[in-house]
Tab-separated table of C-alpha atoms in Angstrom:
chain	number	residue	atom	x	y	z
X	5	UNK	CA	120.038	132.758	138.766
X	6	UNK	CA	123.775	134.039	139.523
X	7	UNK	CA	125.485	133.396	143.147
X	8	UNK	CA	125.023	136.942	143.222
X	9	UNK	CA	121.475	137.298	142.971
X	10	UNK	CA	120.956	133.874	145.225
X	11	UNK	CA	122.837	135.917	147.880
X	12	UNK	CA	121.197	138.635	147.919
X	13	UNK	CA	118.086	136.761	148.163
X	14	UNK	CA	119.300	134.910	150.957
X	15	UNK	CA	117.533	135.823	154.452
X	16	UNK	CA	119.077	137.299	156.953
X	17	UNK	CA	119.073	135.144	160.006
X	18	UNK	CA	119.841	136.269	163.962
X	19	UNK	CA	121.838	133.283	164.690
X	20	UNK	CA	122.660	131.811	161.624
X	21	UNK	CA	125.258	128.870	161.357
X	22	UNK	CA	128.543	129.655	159.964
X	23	UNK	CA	131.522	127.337	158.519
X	24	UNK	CA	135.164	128.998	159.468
X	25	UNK	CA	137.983	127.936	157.802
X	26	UNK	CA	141.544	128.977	158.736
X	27	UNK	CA	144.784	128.071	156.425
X	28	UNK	CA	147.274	131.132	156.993
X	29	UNK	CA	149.728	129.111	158.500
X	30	UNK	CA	150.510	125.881	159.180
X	31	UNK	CA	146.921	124.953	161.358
X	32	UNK	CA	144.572	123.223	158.427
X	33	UNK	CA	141.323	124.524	160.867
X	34	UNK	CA	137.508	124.365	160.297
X	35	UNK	CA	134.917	125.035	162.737
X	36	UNK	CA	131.228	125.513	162.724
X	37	UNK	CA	129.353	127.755	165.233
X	38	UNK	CA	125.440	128.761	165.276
X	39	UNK	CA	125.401	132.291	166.549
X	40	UNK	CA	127.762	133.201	169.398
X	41	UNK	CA	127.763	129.188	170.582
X	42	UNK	CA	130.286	126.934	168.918
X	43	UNK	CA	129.499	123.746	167.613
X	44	UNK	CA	132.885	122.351	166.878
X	45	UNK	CA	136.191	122.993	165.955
X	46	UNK	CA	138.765	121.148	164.251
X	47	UNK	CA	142.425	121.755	163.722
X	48	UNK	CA	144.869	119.623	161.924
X	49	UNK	CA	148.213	120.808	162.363
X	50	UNK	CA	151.417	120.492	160.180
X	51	UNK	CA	153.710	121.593	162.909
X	52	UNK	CA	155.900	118.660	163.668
X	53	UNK	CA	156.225	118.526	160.058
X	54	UNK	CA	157.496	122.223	160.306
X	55	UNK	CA	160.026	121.541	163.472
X	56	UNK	CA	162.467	119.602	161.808
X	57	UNK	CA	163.524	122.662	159.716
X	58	UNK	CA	163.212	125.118	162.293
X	59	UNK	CA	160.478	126.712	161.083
X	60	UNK	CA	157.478	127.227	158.832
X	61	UNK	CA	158.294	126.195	155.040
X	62	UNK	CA	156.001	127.904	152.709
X	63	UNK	CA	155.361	124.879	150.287
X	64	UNK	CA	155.270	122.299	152.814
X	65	UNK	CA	152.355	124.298	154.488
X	66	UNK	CA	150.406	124.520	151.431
X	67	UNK	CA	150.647	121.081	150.701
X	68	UNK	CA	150.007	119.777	153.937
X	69	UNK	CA	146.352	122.147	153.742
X	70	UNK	CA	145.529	120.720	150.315
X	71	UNK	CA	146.265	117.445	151.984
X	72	UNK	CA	143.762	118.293	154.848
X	73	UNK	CA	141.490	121.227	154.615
X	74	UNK	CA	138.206	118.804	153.129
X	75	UNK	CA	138.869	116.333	156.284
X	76	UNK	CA	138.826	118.949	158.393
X	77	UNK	CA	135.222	120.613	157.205
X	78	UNK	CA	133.850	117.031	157.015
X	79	UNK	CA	135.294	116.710	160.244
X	80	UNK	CA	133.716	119.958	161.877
X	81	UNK	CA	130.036	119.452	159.811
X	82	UNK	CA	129.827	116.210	161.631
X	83	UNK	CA	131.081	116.960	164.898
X	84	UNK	CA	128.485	119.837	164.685
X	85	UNK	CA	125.774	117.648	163.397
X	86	UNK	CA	125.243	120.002	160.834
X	87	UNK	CA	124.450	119.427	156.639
X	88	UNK	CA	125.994	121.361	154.351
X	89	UNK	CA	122.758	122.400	153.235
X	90	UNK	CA	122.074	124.290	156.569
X	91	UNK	CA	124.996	126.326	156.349
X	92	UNK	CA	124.161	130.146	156.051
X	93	UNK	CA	127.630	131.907	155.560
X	94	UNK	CA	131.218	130.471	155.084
X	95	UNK	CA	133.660	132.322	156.739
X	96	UNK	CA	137.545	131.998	155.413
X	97	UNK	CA	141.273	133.901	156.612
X	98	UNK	CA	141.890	135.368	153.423
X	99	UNK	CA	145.006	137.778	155.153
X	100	UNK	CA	147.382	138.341	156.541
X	101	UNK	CA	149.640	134.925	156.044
X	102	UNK	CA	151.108	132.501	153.901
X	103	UNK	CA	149.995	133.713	150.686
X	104	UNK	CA	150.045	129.406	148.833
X	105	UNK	CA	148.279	128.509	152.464
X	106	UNK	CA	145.865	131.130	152.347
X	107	UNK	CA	145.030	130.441	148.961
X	108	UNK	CA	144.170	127.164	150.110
X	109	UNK	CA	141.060	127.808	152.175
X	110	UNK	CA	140.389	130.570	150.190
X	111	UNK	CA	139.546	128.483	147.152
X	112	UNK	CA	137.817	125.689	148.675
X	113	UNK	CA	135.607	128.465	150.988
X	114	UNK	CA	134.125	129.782	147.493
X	115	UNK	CA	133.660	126.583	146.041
X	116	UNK	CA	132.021	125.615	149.058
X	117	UNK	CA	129.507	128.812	148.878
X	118	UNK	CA	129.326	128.862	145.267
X	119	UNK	CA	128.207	125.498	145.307
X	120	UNK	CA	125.577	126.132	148.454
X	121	UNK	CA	124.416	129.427	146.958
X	122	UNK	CA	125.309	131.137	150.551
X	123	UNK	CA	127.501	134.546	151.397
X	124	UNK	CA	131.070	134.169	151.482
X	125	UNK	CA	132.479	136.056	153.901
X	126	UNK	CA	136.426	137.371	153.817
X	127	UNK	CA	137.895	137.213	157.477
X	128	UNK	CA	140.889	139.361	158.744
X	129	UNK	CA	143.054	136.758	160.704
X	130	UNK	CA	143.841	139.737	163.313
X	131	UNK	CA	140.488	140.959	163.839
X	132	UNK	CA	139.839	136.739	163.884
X	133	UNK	CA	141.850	136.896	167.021
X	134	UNK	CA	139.815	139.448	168.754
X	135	UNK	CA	136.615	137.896	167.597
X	136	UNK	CA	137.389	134.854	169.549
X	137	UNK	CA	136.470	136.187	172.804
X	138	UNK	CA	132.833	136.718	171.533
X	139	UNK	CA	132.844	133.195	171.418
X	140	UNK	CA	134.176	132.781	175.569
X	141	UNK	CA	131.452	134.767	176.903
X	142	UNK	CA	128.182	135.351	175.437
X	143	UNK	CA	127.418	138.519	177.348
X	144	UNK	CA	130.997	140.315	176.203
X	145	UNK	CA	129.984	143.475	174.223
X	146	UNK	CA	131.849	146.688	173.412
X	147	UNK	CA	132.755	148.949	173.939
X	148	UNK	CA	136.188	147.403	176.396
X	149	UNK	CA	140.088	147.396	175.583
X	150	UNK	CA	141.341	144.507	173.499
X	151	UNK	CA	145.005	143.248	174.316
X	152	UNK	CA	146.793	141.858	171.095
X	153	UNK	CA	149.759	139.707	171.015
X	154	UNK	CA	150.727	137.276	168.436
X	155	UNK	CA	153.266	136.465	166.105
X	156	UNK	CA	152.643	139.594	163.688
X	157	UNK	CA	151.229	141.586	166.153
X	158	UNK	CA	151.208	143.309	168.955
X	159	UNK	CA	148.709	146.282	170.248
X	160	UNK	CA	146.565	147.324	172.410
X	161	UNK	CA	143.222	148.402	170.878
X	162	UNK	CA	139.923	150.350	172.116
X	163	UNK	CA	137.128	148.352	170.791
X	164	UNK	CA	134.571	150.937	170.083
X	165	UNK	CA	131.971	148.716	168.829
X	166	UNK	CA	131.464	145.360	166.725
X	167	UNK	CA	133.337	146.450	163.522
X	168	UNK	CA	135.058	149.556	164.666
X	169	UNK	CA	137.910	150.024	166.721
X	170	UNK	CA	140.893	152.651	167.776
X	171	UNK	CA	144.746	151.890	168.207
X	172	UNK	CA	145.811	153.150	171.016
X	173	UNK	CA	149.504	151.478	170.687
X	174	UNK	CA	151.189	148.744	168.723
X	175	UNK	CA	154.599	147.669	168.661
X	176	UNK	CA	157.634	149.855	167.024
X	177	UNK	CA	159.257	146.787	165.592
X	178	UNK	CA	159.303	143.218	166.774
X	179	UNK	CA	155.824	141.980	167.653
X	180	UNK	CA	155.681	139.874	171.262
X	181	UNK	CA	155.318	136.592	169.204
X	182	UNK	CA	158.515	137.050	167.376
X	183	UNK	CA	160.472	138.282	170.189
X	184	UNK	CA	159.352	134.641	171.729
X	185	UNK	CA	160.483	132.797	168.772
X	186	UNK	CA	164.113	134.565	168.701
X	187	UNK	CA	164.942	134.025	172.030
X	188	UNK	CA	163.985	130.271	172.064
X	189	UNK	CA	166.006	130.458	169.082
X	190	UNK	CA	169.276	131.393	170.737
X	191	UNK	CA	168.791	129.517	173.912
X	192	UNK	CA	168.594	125.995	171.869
X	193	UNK	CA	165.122	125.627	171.805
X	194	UNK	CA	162.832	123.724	169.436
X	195	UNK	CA	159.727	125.581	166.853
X	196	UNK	CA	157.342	126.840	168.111
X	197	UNK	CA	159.075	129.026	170.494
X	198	UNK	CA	156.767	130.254	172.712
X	199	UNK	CA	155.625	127.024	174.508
X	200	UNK	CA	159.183	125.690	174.718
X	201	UNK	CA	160.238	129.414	176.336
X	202	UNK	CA	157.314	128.673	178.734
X	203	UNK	CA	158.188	125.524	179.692
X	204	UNK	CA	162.097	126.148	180.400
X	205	UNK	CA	160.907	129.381	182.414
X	206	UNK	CA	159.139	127.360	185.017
X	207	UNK	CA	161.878	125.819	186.247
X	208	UNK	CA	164.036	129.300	186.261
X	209	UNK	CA	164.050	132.404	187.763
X	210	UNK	CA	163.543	136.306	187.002
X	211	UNK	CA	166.758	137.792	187.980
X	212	UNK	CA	168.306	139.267	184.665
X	213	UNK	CA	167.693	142.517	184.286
X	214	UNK	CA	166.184	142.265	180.795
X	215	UNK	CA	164.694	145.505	179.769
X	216	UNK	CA	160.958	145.847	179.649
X	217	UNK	CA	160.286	148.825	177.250
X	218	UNK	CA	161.937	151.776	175.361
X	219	UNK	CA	161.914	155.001	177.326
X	220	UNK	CA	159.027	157.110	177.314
X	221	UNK	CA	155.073	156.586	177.682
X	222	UNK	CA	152.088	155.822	175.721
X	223	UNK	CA	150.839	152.558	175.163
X	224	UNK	CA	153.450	151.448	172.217
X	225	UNK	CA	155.678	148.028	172.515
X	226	UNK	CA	159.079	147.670	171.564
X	227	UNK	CA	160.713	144.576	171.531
X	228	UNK	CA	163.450	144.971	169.912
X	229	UNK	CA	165.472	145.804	172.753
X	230	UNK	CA	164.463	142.952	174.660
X	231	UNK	CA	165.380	140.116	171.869
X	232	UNK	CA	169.073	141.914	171.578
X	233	UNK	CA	169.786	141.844	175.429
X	234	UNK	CA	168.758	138.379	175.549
X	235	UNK	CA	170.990	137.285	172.312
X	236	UNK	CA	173.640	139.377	174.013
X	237	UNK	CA	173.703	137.712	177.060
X	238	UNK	CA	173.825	134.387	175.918
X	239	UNK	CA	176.754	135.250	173.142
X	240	UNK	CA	178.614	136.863	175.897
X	241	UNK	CA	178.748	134.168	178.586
X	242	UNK	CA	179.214	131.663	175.824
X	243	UNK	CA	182.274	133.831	174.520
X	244	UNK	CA	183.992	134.606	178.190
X	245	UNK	CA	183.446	130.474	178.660
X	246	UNK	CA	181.068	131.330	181.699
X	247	UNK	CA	178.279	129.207	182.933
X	248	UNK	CA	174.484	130.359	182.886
X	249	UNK	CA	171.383	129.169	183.303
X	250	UNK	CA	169.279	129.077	180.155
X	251	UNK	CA	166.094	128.500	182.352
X	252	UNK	CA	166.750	131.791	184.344
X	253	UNK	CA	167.137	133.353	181.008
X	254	UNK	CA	163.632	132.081	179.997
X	255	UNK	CA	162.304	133.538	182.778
X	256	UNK	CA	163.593	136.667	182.878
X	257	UNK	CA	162.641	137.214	179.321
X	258	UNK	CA	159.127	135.660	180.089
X	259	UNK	CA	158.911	138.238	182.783
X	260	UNK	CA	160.066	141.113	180.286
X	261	UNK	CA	158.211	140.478	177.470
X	262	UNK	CA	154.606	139.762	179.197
X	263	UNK	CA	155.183	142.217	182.479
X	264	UNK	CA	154.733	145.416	179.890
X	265	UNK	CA	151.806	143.539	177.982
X	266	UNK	CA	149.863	143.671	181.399
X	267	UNK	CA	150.834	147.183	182.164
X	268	UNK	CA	149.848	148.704	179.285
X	269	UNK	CA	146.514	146.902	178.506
X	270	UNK	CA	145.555	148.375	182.417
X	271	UNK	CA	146.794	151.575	181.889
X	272	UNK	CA	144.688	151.845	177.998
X	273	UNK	CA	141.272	150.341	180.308
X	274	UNK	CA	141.702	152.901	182.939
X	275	UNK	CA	142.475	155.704	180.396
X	276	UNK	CA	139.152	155.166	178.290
X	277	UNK	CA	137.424	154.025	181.622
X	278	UNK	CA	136.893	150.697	180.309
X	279	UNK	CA	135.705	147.913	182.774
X	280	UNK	CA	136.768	144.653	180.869
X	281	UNK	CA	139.756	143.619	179.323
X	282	UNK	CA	139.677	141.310	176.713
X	283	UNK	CA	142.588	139.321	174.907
X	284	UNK	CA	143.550	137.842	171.596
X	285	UNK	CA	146.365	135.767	169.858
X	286	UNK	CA	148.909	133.149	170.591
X	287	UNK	CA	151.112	134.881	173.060
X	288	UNK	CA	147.886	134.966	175.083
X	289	UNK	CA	148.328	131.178	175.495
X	290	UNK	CA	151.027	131.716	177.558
X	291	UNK	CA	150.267	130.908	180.919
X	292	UNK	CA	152.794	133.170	182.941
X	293	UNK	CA	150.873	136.153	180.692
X	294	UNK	CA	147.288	134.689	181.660
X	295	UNK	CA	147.869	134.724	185.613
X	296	UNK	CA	149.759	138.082	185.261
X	297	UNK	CA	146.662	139.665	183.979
X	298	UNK	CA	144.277	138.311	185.889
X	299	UNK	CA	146.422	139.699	188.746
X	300	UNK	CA	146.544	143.471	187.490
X	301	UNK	CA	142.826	143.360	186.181
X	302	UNK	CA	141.929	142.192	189.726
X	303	UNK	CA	143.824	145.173	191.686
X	304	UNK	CA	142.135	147.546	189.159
X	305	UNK	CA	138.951	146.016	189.565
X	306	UNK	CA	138.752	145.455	185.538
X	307	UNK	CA	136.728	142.170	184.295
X	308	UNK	CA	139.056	140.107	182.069
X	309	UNK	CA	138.279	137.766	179.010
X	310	UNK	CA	140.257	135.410	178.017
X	311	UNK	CA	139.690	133.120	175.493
X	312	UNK	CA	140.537	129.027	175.777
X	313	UNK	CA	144.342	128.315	175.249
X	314	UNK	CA	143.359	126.417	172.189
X	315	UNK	CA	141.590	129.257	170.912
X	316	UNK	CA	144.486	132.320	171.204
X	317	UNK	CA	146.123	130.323	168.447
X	318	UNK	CA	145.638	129.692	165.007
X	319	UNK	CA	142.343	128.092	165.021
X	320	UNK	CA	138.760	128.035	162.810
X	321	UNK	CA	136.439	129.381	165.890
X	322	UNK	CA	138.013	132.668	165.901
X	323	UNK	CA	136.997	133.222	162.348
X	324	UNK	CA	133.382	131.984	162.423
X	325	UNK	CA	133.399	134.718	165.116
X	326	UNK	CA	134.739	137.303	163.172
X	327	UNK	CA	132.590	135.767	159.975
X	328	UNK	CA	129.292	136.537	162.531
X	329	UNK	CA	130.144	140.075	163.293
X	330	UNK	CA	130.646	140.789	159.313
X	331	UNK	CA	127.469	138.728	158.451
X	332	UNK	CA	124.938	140.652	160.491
X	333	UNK	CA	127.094	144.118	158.882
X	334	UNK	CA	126.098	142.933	156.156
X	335	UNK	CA	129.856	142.453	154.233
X	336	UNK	CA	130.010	139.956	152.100
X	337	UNK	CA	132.870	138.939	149.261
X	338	UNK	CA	132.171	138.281	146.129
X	339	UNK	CA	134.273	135.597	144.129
X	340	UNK	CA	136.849	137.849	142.787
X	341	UNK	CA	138.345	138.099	146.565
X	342	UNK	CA	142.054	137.409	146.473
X	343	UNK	CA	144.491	136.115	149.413
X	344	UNK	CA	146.658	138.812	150.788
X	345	UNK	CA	149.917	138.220	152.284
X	346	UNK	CA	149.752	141.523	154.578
X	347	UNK	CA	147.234	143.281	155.743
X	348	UNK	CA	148.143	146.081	158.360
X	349	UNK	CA	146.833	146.708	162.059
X	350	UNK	CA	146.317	150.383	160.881
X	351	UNK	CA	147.794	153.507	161.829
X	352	UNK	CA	146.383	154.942	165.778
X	353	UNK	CA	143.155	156.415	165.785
X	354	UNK	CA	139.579	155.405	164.209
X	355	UNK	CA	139.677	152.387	162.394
C-alpha cells in the first residue's frame, strides 16, 4: 500500500493529536496538541548564536535546526506523553521564511509521516500566527477581526470563518516588526529589536512627535515614515553634537508604531460589527501594545484575545493550530510539497 492510499484510509478523528514543527527562522520548535488543548511545546532557539552578527545568518540557522529539530520532537512527544504511533497528522511551516531553515522541518515532517503512514499537513507561518489564538481560548470562533503584526507582516484581517478570511488593510511598505528592528538598530541596540526597544522605552518618555500614519483613512499601515523620522532624529542630534535621550526615543517610537495598530484593529471590529478582537505575531509580545489594546477594546466594549507572549512568536503551537483547522478541511500535502521562501498576505478582499 502507498502513503497515499494509507492516508486516505486514515479516519478522520474530532480531536485528533497533531505534531507541529516550526523551522522558518531561527526557533528549532515542535509542539504536540490533541484538538484545541496543547500538550506541549518546545522551542530551541539559535538566537544568541544570531546576535553576535547582528542578525539572522541564513546558514547558521539551518545548521543550528539540523542540529536540533529531532531533540526538539523527542522533546515535545515526551513532554506530551504521547508515541509516535498515536500521532494523527504532522503539521510543518513550509512558507514564508528561510528557504535552507524551512527545508529543514520540511524534510524531517515527511519522513516523519511517511514513516507513520499519517497526513502531512503544509502550514502557512502567517495564518500559523492567527491560528494561535484558537489555542488561548477554546470557545474563540469566527467570524471576529484578527490584528497582525510581525516581522513580515502587518494587517488587519476579517476572519470570516476557519479557512477564509478578508484583508481589510496591510501595510504599504515596512511591516511593524521591521520598523522595530531598524530603530533599535540606530539607537545602539542589540538583535532582536523589539524586546530591547521595549525595554529602553520603559524608562523613557513619549514626547517626540514621531508620526503615526500616512495621511488619509482606511485601515492600511505605513511605516516607513516612522523608521525615517526616528533615523533622522538620531543622525541629526548626533551631527549638531546635541544631547538626547535614546530612551525617550524608544518610547516615542513605541508609542507611534503600536498607538495606530490599536486604532485601526477598533475601527476594522466596529466597521464589520465584530465583538472580539483577536491578535497574532511577535509584535503582539510587546507589552506596551498588549495593555494599549486591552484599553481601546475595553472603551468599545470589544472582547480581546491575546495569545501567551511565548506564543506571538515563532513557536510550534501556532502551527499544530493552524495544522487542526486544515486537517478537519480536509487539506493535506502530498510529498512533492516544496519550501517557499514567500508566500503573500494576499491582495484586500476574499481570501
Amino acid at each position: 500500500m502507498t502513503y497515499a492510499e494509507r492516508v486516505q484510509r486514515a479516519p478522520i478523528k474530532e480531536d485528533p493529536v497533531i505534531l507541529g514543527i516550526e523551522s522558518s527562522c531561527d526557533e528549532t520548535a515542535a509542539a504536540v496538541i490533541r484538538g484545541r488543548t496543547l500538550l506541549s511545546s518546545v522551542i530551541l532557539s539559535s538566537a544568541a548564536e544570531q546576535a553576535k552578527y547582528g542578525g539572522v545568518v541564513p546558514e547558521i540557522a539551518s545548521r543550528a535546526h539540523t542540529e536540533a529539530i529531532g531533540e526538539a520532537v523527542e522533546r515535545a512527544l515526551r513532554e506530551a506523553d504521547i508515541a509516535p504511533c498515536q500521532l494523527d497528522a504532522v503539521a510543518v511551516t513550509y512558507g514564508a521564511g528561510l528557504l535552507g531553515a524551512l527545508l529543514v522541518g520540511l524534510s524531517f515532517a515527511k519522513a516523519y509521516a511517511f514513516a507513520l503512514g499519517i497526513p502531512l499537513i503544509g502550514v502557512d507561518h502567517i495564518r500559523g500566527h492567527m491560528a494561535a489564538a484558537y489555542l488561548t481560548d477554546a470557545s474563540l470562533e469566527p467570524p471576529f477581526v484578527t490584528l497582525l503584526a510581525s516581522g513580515g507582516h502587518t494587517a488587519v484581517i476579517y476572519t470570516k470563518n476557519y479557512t477564509e478570511f478578508e484583508i481589510m488593510g496591510s501595510t504599504r511598505d515596512d511591516a511593524a516588526g521591521e520598523a522595530f528592528d531598524k530603530a533599535a538598530r540606530v539607537l545602539g541596540l542589540p538583535y532582536p529589536g523589539g524586546p530591547n526597544i521595549e525595554k529602553l522605552a520603559k524608562e523613557g518618555r513619549a514626547v517626540i512627535p514621531f508620526p503615526k500614519m500616512f495621511a488619509g483613512g482606511g485601515y492600511d499601515f505605513s511605516y516607513s515614515g516612522l523608521k525615517t523620522a526616528v533615523i533622522n532624529y538620531c543622525h541629526n542630534k548626533a551631527q549638531s553634537g546635541e544631547s538626547y535621550s535614546r530612551a525617550d526615543v524608544a518610547a516615542s517610537f513605541q508609542n507611534a508604531a503600536c498607538s495606530v495598530l490599536a486604532e485601526r484593529a477598533v475601527a476594522a471590529a466596529k466597521a464589520k460589527g465584530a465583538d472580539t478582537i483577536a491578535a497574532g505575531g511577535g509584535v503582539i509580545a510587546n507589552g506596551f501594545l498588549r495593555d494599549l489594546l486591552a484599553e481601546k477594546c475595553a472603551g468599545a466594549g470589544l472582547r480581546l484575545v491575546l495569545p501567551e507572549k511565548k506564543y506571538c512568536t515563532d513557536n510550534a503551537a501556532m502551527i499544530a493550530a493552524e495544522g487542526l483547522i486544515q486537517y478537519r478541511a480536509g487539506h493535506f500535502a502530498d510529498l512533492s510539497l516544496n519550501a517557499c521562501a514567500h508566500i503573500p498576505l494576499g491582495k484586500k478582499g476574499k481570501q
